[in-house]
CSV table of C-alpha atoms in Angstrom, one decimal:
chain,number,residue,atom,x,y,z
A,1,UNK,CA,36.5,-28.8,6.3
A,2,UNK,CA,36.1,-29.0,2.6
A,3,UNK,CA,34.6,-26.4,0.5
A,4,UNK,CA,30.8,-26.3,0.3
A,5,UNK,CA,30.5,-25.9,-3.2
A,6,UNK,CA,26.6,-26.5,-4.6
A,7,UNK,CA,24.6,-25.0,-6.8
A,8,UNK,CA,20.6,-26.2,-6.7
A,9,UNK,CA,19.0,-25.0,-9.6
A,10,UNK,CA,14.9,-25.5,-9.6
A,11,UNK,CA,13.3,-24.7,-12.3
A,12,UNK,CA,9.3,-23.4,-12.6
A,13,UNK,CA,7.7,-23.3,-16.0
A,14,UNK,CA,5.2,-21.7,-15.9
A,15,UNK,CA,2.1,-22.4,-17.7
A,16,UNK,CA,-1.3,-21.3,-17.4
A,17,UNK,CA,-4.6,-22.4,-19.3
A,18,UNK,CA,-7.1,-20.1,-20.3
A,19,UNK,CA,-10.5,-19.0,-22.1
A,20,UNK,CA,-10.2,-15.8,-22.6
A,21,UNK,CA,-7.5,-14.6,-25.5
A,22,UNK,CA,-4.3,-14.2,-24.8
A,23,UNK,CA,-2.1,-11.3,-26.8
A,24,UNK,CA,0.9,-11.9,-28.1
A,25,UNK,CA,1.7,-8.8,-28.3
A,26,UNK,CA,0.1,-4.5,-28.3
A,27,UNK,CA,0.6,-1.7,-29.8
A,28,UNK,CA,-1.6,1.0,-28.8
A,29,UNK,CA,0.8,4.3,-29.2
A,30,UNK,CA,-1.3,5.8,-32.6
A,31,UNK,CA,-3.4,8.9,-31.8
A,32,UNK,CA,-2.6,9.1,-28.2
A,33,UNK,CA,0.5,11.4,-26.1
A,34,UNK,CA,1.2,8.5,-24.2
A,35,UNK,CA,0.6,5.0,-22.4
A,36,UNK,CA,1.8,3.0,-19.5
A,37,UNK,CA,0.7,-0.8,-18.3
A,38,UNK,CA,2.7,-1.5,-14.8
A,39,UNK,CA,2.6,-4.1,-11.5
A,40,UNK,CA,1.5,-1.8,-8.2
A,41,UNK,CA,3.7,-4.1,-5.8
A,42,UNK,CA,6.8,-4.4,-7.8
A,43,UNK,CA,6.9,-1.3,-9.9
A,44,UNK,CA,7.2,-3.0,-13.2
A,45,UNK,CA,6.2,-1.7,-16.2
A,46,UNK,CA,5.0,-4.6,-18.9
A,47,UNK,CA,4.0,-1.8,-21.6
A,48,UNK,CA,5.5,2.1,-21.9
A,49,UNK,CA,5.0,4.9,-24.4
A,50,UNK,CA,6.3,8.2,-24.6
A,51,UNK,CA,6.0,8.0,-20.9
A,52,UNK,CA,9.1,10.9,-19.7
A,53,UNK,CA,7.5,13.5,-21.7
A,54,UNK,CA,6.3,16.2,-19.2
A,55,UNK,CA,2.5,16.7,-20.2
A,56,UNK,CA,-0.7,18.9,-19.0
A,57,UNK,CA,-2.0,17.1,-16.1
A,58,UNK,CA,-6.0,17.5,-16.6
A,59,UNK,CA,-7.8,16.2,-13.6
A,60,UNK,CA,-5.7,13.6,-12.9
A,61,UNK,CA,-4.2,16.5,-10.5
A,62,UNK,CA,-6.7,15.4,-8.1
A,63,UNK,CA,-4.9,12.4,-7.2
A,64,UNK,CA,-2.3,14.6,-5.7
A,65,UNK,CA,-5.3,16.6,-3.7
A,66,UNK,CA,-6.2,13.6,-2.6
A,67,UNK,CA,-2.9,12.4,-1.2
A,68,UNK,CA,-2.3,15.9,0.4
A,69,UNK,CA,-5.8,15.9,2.1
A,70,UNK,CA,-5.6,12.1,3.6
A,71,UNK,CA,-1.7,13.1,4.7
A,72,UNK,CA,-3.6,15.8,6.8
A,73,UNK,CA,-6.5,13.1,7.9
A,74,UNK,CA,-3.4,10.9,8.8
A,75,UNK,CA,-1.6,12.9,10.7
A,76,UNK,CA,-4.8,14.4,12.7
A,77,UNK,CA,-4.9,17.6,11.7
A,78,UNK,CA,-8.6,17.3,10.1
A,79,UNK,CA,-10.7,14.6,9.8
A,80,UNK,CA,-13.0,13.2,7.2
A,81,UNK,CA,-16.4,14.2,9.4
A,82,UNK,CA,-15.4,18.1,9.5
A,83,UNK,CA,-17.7,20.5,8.1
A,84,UNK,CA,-16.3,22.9,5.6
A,85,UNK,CA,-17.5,26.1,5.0
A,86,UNK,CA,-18.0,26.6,1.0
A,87,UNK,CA,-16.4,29.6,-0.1
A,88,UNK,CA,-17.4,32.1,-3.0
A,89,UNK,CA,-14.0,31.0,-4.8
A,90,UNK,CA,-14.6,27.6,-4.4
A,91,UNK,CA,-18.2,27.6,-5.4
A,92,UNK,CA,-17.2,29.6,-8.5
A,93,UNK,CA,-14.8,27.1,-9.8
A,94,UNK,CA,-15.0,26.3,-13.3
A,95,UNK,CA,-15.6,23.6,-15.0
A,96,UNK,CA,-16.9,20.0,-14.2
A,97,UNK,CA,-18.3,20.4,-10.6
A,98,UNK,CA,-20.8,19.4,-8.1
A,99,UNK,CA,-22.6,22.0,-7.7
A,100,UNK,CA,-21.9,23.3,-3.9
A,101,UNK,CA,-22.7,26.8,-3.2
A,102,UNK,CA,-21.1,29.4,-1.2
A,103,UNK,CA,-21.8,29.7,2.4
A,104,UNK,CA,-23.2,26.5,3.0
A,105,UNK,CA,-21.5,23.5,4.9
A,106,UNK,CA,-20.6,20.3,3.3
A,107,UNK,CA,-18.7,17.2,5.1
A,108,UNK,CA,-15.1,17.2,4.0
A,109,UNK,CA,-16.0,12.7,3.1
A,110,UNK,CA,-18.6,14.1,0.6
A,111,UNK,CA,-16.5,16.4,-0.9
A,112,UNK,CA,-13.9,13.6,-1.2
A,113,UNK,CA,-16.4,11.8,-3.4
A,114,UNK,CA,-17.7,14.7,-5.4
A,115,UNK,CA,-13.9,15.5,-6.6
A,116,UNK,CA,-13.2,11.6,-7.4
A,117,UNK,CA,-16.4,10.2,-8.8
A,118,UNK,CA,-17.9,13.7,-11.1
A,119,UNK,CA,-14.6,15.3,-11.0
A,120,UNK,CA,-16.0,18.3,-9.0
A,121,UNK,CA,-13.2,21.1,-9.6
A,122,UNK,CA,-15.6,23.4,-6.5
A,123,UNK,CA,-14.8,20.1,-4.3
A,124,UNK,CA,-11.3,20.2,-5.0
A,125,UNK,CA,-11.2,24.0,-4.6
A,126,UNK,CA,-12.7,23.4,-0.9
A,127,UNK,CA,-10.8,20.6,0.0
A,128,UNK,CA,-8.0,22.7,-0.6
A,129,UNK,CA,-9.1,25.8,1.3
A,130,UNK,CA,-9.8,23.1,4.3
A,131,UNK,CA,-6.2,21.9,4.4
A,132,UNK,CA,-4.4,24.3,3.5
A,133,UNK,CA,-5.8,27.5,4.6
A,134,UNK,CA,-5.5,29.2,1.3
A,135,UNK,CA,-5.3,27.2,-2.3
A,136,UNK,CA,-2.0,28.9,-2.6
A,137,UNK,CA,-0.9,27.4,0.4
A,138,UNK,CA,-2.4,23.7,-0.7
A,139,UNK,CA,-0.6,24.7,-4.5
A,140,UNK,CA,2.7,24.8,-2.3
A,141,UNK,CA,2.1,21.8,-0.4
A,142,UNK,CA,1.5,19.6,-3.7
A,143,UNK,CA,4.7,20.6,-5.0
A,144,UNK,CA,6.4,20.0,-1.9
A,145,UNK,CA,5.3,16.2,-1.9
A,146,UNK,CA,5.5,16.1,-5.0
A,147,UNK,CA,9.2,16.7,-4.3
A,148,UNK,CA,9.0,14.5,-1.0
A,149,UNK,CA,8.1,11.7,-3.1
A,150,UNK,CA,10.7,12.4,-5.9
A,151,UNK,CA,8.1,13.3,-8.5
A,152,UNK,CA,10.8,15.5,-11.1
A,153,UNK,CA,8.3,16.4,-13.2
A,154,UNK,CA,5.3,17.3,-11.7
A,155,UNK,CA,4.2,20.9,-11.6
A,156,UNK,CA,1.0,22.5,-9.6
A,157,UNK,CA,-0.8,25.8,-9.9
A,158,UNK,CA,-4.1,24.2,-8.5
A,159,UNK,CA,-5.7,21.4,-6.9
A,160,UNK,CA,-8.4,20.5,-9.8
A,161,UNK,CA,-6.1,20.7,-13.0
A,162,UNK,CA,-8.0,23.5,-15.1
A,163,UNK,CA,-5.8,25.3,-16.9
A,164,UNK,CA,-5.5,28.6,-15.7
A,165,UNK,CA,-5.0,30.2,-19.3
A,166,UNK,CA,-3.8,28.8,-22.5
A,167,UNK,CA,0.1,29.0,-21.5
A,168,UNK,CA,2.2,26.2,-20.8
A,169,UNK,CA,2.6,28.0,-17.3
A,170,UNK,CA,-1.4,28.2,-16.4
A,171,UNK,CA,-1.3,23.9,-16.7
A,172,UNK,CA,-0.5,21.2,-14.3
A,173,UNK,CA,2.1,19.0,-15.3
A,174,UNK,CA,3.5,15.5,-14.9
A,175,UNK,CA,5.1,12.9,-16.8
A,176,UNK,CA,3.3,9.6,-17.2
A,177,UNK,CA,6.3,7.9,-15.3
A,178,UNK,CA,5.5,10.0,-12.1
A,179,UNK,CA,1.8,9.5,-12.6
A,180,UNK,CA,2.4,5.8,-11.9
A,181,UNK,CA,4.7,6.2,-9.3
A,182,UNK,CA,1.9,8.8,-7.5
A,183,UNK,CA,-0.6,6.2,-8.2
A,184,UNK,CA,1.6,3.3,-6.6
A,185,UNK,CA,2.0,5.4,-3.7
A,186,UNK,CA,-1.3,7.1,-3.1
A,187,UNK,CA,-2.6,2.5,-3.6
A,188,UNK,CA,-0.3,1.5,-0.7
A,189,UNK,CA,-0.7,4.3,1.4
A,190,UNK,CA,-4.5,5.4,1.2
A,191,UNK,CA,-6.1,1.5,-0.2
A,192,UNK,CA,-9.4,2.9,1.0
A,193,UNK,CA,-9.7,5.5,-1.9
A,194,UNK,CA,-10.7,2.1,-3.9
A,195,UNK,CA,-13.8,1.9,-2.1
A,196,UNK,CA,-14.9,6.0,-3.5
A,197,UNK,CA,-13.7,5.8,-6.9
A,198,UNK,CA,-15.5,2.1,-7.4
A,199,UNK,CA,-18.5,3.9,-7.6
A,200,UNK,CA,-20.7,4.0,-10.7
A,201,UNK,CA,-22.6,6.6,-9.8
A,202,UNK,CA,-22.7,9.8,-7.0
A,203,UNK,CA,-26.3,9.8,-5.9
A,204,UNK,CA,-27.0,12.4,-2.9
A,205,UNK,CA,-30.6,12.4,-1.8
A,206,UNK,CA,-30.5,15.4,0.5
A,207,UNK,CA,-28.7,17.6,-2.2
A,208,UNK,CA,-31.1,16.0,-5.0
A,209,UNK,CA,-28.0,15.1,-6.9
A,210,UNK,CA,-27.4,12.0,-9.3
A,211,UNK,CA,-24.8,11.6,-11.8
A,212,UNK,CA,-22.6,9.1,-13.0
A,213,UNK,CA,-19.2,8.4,-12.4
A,214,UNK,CA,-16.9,10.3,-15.2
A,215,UNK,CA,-15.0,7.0,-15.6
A,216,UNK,CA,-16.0,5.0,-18.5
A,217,UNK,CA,-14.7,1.9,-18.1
A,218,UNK,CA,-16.2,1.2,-15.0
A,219,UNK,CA,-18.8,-1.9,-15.5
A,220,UNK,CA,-16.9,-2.1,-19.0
A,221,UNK,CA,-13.9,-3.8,-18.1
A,222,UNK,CA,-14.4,-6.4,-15.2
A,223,UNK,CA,-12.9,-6.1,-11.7
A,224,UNK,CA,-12.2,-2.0,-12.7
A,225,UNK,CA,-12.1,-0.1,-9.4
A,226,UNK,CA,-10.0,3.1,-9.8
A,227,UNK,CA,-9.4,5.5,-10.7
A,228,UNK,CA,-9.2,8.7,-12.0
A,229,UNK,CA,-10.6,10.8,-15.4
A,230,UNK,CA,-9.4,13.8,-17.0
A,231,UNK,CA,-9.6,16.1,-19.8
A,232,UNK,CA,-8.4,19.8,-20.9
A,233,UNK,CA,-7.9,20.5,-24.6
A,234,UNK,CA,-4.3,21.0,-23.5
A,235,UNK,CA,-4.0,17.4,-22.4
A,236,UNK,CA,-6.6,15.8,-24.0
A,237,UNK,CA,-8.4,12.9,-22.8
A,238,UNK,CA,-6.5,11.1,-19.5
A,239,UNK,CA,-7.7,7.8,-18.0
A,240,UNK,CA,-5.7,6.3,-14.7
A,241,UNK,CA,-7.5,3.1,-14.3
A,242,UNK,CA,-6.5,-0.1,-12.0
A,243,UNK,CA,-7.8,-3.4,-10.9
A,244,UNK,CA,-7.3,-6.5,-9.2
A,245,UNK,CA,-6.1,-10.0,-10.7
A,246,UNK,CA,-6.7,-13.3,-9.5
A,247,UNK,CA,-5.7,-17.2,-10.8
A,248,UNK,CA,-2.7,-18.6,-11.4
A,249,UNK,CA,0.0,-17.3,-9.1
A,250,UNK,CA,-0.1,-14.6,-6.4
A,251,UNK,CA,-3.2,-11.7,-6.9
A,252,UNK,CA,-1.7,-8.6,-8.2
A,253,UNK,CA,-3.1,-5.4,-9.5
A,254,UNK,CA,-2.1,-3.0,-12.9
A,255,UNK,CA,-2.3,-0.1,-13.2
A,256,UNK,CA,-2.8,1.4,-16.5
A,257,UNK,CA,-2.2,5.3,-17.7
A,258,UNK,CA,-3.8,6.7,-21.4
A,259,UNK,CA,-2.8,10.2,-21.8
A,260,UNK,CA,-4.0,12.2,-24.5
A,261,UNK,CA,-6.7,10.4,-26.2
A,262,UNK,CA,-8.9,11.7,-29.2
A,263,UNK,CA,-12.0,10.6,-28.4
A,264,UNK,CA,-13.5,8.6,-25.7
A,265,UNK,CA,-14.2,5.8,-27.3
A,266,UNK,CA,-10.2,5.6,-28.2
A,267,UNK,CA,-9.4,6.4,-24.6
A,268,UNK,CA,-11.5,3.4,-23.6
A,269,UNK,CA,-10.9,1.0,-25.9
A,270,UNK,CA,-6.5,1.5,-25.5
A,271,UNK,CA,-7.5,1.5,-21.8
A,272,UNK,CA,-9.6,-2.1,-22.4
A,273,UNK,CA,-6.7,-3.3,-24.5
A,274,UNK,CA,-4.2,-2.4,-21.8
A,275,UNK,CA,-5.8,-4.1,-18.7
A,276,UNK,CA,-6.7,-7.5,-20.6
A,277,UNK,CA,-3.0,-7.6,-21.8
A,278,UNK,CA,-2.2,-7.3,-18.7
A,279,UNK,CA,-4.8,-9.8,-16.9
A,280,UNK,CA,-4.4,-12.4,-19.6
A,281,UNK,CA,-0.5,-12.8,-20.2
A,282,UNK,CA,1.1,-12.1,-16.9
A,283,UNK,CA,0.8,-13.7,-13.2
A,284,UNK,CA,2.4,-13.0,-10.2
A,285,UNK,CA,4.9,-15.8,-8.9
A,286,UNK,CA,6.1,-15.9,-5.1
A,287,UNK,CA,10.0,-17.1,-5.9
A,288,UNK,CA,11.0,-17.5,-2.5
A,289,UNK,CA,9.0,-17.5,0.5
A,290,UNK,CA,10.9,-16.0,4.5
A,291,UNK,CA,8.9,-18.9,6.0
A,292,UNK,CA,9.4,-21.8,3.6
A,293,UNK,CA,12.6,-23.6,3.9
A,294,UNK,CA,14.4,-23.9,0.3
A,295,UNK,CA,17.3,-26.1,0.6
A,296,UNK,CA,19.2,-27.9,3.4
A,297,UNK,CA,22.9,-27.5,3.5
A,298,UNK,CA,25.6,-29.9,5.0
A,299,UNK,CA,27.9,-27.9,7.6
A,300,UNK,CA,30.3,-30.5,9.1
A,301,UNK,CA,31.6,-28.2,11.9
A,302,UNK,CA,27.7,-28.0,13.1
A,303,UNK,CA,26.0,-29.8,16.0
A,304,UNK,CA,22.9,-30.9,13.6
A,305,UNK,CA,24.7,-31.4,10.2
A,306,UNK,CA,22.4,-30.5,7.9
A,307,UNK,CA,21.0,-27.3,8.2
A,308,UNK,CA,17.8,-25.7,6.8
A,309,UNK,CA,18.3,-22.3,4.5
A,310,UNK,CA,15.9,-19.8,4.4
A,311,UNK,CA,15.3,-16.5,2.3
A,312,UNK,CA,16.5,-13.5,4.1
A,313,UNK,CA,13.4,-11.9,2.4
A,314,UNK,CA,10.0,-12.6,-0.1
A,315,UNK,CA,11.1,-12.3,-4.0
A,316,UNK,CA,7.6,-11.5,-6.1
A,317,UNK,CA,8.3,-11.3,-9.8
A,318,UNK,CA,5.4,-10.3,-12.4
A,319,UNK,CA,6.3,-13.0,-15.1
A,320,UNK,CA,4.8,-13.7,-18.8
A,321,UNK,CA,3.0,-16.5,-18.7
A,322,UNK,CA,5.2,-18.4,-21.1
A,323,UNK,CA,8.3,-17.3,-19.3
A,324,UNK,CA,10.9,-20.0,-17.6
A,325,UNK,CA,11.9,-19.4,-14.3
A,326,UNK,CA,14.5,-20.7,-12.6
A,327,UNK,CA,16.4,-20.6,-8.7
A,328,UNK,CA,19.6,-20.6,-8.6
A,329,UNK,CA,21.5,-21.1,-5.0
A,330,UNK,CA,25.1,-20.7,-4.5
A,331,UNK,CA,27.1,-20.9,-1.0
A,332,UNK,CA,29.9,-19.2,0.2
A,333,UNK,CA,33.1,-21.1,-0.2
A,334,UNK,CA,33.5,-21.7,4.0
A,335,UNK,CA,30.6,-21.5,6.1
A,336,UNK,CA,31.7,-22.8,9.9
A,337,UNK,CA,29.3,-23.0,12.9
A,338,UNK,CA,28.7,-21.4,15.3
A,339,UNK,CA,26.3,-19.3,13.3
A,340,UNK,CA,23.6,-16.7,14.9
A,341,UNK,CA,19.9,-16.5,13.3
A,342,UNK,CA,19.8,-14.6,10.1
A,343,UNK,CA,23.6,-15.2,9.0
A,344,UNK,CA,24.1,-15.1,5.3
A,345,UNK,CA,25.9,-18.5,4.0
A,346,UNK,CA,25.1,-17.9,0.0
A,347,UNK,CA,23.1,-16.0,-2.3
A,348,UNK,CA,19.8,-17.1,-4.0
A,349,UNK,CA,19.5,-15.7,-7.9
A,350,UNK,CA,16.5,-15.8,-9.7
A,351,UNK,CA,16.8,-16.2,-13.7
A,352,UNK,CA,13.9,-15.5,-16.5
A,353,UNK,CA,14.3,-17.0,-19.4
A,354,UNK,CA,18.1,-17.6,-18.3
A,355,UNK,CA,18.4,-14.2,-17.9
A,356,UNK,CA,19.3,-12.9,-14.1
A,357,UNK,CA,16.4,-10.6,-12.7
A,358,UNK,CA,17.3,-10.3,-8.8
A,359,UNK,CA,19.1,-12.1,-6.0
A,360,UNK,CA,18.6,-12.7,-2.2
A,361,UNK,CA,20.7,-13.7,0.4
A,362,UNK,CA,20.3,-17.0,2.0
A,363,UNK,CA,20.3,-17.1,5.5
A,364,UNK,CA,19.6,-19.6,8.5
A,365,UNK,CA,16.7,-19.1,10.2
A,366,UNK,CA,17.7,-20.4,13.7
A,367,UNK,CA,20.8,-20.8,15.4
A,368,UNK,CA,23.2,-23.0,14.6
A,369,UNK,CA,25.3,-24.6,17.2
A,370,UNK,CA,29.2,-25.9,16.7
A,371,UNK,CA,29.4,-29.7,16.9
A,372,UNK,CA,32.1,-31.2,19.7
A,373,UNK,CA,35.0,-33.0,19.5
A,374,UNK,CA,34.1,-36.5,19.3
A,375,UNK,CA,31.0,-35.3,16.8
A,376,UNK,CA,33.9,-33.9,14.1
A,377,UNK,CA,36.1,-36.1,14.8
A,378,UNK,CA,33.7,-38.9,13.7
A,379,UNK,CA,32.5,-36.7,10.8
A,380,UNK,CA,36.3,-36.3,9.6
A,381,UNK,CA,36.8,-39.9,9.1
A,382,UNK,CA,34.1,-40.6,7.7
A,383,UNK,CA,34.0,-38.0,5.1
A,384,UNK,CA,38.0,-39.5,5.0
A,385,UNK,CA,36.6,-42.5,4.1
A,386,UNK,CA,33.7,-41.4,1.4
C-alpha cells in the first residue's frame, strides 16, 4: 500500500464588523495592585498585571464561602431552605452587613444573598457557623479546598475577609491568578450563583430592608451579571466582575479581576475598559467539531475506500478578531483496515497567526472494515496504472 502522505490545510480568517470601538490595545496597570481579563471555558488570559503577587483578599473571600457552603448543599448535608439560628458572634460581625440579629432564624438562601449582593460580613459569619459548626472549623475547610483545588496562594482566617488586625497575618490572601481560577471553578460548578449576584438591589419586605447591590458596574456595563466587591484599606478596592458575549463565533464569557483600586470611580472605569476589550476584539471560534466530519481519507486496504475523519474531541480557541487561523491535518505514514471506532490515523494542529496553539487527534468515527481479495486486488492495479 503506499504511504498516505497529506496534509489539508484550511484556513479561517476571521473577520468581524462592528459599531462599537474596537481597542487596539490597553493599558490599565497605573494606580492599581493588579489586573486580570481571561476566557471562563478555556482558561485564557487576553490581559494580566502583577497577577502572582499574593495580596489581602477583602471580600472577595466570600467567593470561597460560597463554594464551601454550596459543596455542603451538594453533597446533602444542608440545604438552602434550613433555618439558621443567628448567633451573638455572628450578629456582631463588623463591618458591611445586613443587619441580622442574634437569636433569630433566617433561611440559609437569604443569607446567601445578603453576603453576595450587600456584602453582609454577619451572613457570612452564619453561613459559616451553619456549615461548619464553628467559623474555625469553616476557616479550615476554605483552606483545605483551597488546597483541593490547587489554590497556592490563598490564605483564610475568616469567611467575610475583614482583616482581623492590621498584620499581614489577620488578612485573607490570594493572588489574582488563583482568584480566576476560584472564579472559573465556583462558574462551572455552581452557574446558579449568576442568578443572586445579577441583582441590582436586595429588597426584603418582611425585614424592611432595601439596599443596593455593592457592585457598581452593574446596569453600567451591559450584559454584567457577577460578581463580587471588596474593599479593606489593606487591599484596597477589589472588583471580580463577569459577563456573557454573543455574535460572531461561539458565546463565551470573561472574567475580569481589578485589585487595589484608588477610588471607585478608577475601580469602575479599569473594570469598564477591561470587559469592552474583551467583548469587542475577541470571539470564540469552534475549530473542530466530534460530530462534523473534517476530511475524508483514501485507505486502499478498506472495504469503503474513502473514509470519513473525525475529531477525537471539540477544539474552542478565544481568538483576536484579526487573527488568521488555520487547520492543519497530517496522517500517520500506514494506516491499514481493519480499524475499530475511535482509532487515531493522524493528528489535527491548529495554527494562529502561523503559530501552533493545540493539536487533536484524528480518529474514525465508525468502524472500518478490511476490503477482500478481488476488492484490492482491483485497487492495486489500478493505482498500478494511475
Amino acid at each position: 500500500m503506499k504511504k498516505i502522505r497529506k496534509i489539508l490545510s484550511l484556513c479561517l480568517i476571521i473577520i468581524m464588523f462592528t459599531n462599537t470601538v474596537v481597542f487596539g490595545e490597553i493599558n490599565i496597570n497605573d494606580n492599581i495592585k493588579g489586573a486580570l481579563l481571561g476566557d471562563l471555558e478555556t482558561g485564557e488570559i487576553i490581559y494580566e498585571y502583577n497577577i502572582n503577587e499574593q495580596l489581602a483578599l477583602a471580600s472577595i473571600t466570600k467567593l470561597m464561602t460560597y463554594t464551601i457552603m454550596m459543596d455542603a448543599v451538594t453533597s446533602g448535608e444542608i440545604s438552602l431552605d434550613d433555618d439558621v439560628v443567628i448567633s451573638g458572634h455572628a450578629a456582631a460581625t463588623e463591618g458591611s452587613n445586613f443587619g441580622i440579629l442574634s437569636g433569630e432564624t433566617v433561611k440559609l438562601s437569604l443569607l446567601v444573598k445578603g453576603m453576595l449582593i450587600v456584602s453582609g460580613n454577619d451572613c457570612a459569619t452564619a453561613i459559616a457557623e451553619h456549615v461548619g459548626k464553628t467559623e474555625d472549623n469553616f476557616v479550615n475547610m476554605m483552606n483545605s479546598k483551597a488546597s483541593e483545588l490547587g489554590l497556592l496562594s490563598a490564605s483564610f482566617v475568616n469567611p467575610h475577609g475583614l482583616p482581623i488586625n492590621d498584620e499581614e497575618t489577620g488578612q485573607n490572601h490570594m493572588s489574582i491568578s488563583d482568584i480566576y481560577k476560584l472564579v472559573r471553578h465556583i462558574l462551572k460548578a455552581y452557574p446558579q450563583l449568576l442568578e443572586i449576584t445579577k441583582l441590582p438591589e436586595l429588597v426584603v419586605t418582611e425585614r424592611n430592608f432595601s439596599k443596593v447591590a455593592t457592585n457598581p458596574v452593574l446596569g453600567v456595563v451591559e450584559g454584567v451579571d457577577g460578581l463580587k466587591t471588596g474593599y479593606t484599606d489593606k487591599a484596597g478596592l477589589c472588583l471580580v466582575t463577569t459577563l456573557p458575549v454573543t455574535g460572531s463565533g461561539e458565546e463565551f464569557r470573561v472574567i475580569t479581576i481589578v485589585m487595589g483600586a484608588q477610588t471607585n470611580e478608577e475601580r469602575v472605569e479599569k473594570t469598564k475598559e477591561l470587559l469592552e476589550y474583551g467583548r469587542n476584539n475577541f470571539n470564540m471560534q469552534k475549530l473542530v467539531d466530534v460530530s462534523k466530519m473534517i476530511d475524508q481519507v483514501y485507505i486502499p486496504s478498506s472495504r469503503e475506500g474513502k473514509i470519513d475523519v473525525y475529531p477525537a474531541v471539540n477544539f474552542n480557541k478565544l481568538v483576536n478578531n484579526d487573527d488568521i487561523v488555520s487547520t492543519k491535518i497530517s496522517y500517520n505514514e500506514s494506516v491499514k483496515a481493519p480499524l475499530s471506532k475511535g482509532d487515531k490515523i493522524g493528528t489535527i494542529s491548529f495554527y494562529v497567526n502561523d503559530e501552533e496553539i493545540g493539536q487533536v487527534d484524528a480518529t474514525v468515527n465508525k468502524n472500518i472494515e478490511k476490503a477482500n481479495i478481488f476488492v484490492r486486488i482491483i485497487r492495486f492495479f489500478t493505482d498500478l496504472l494511475g
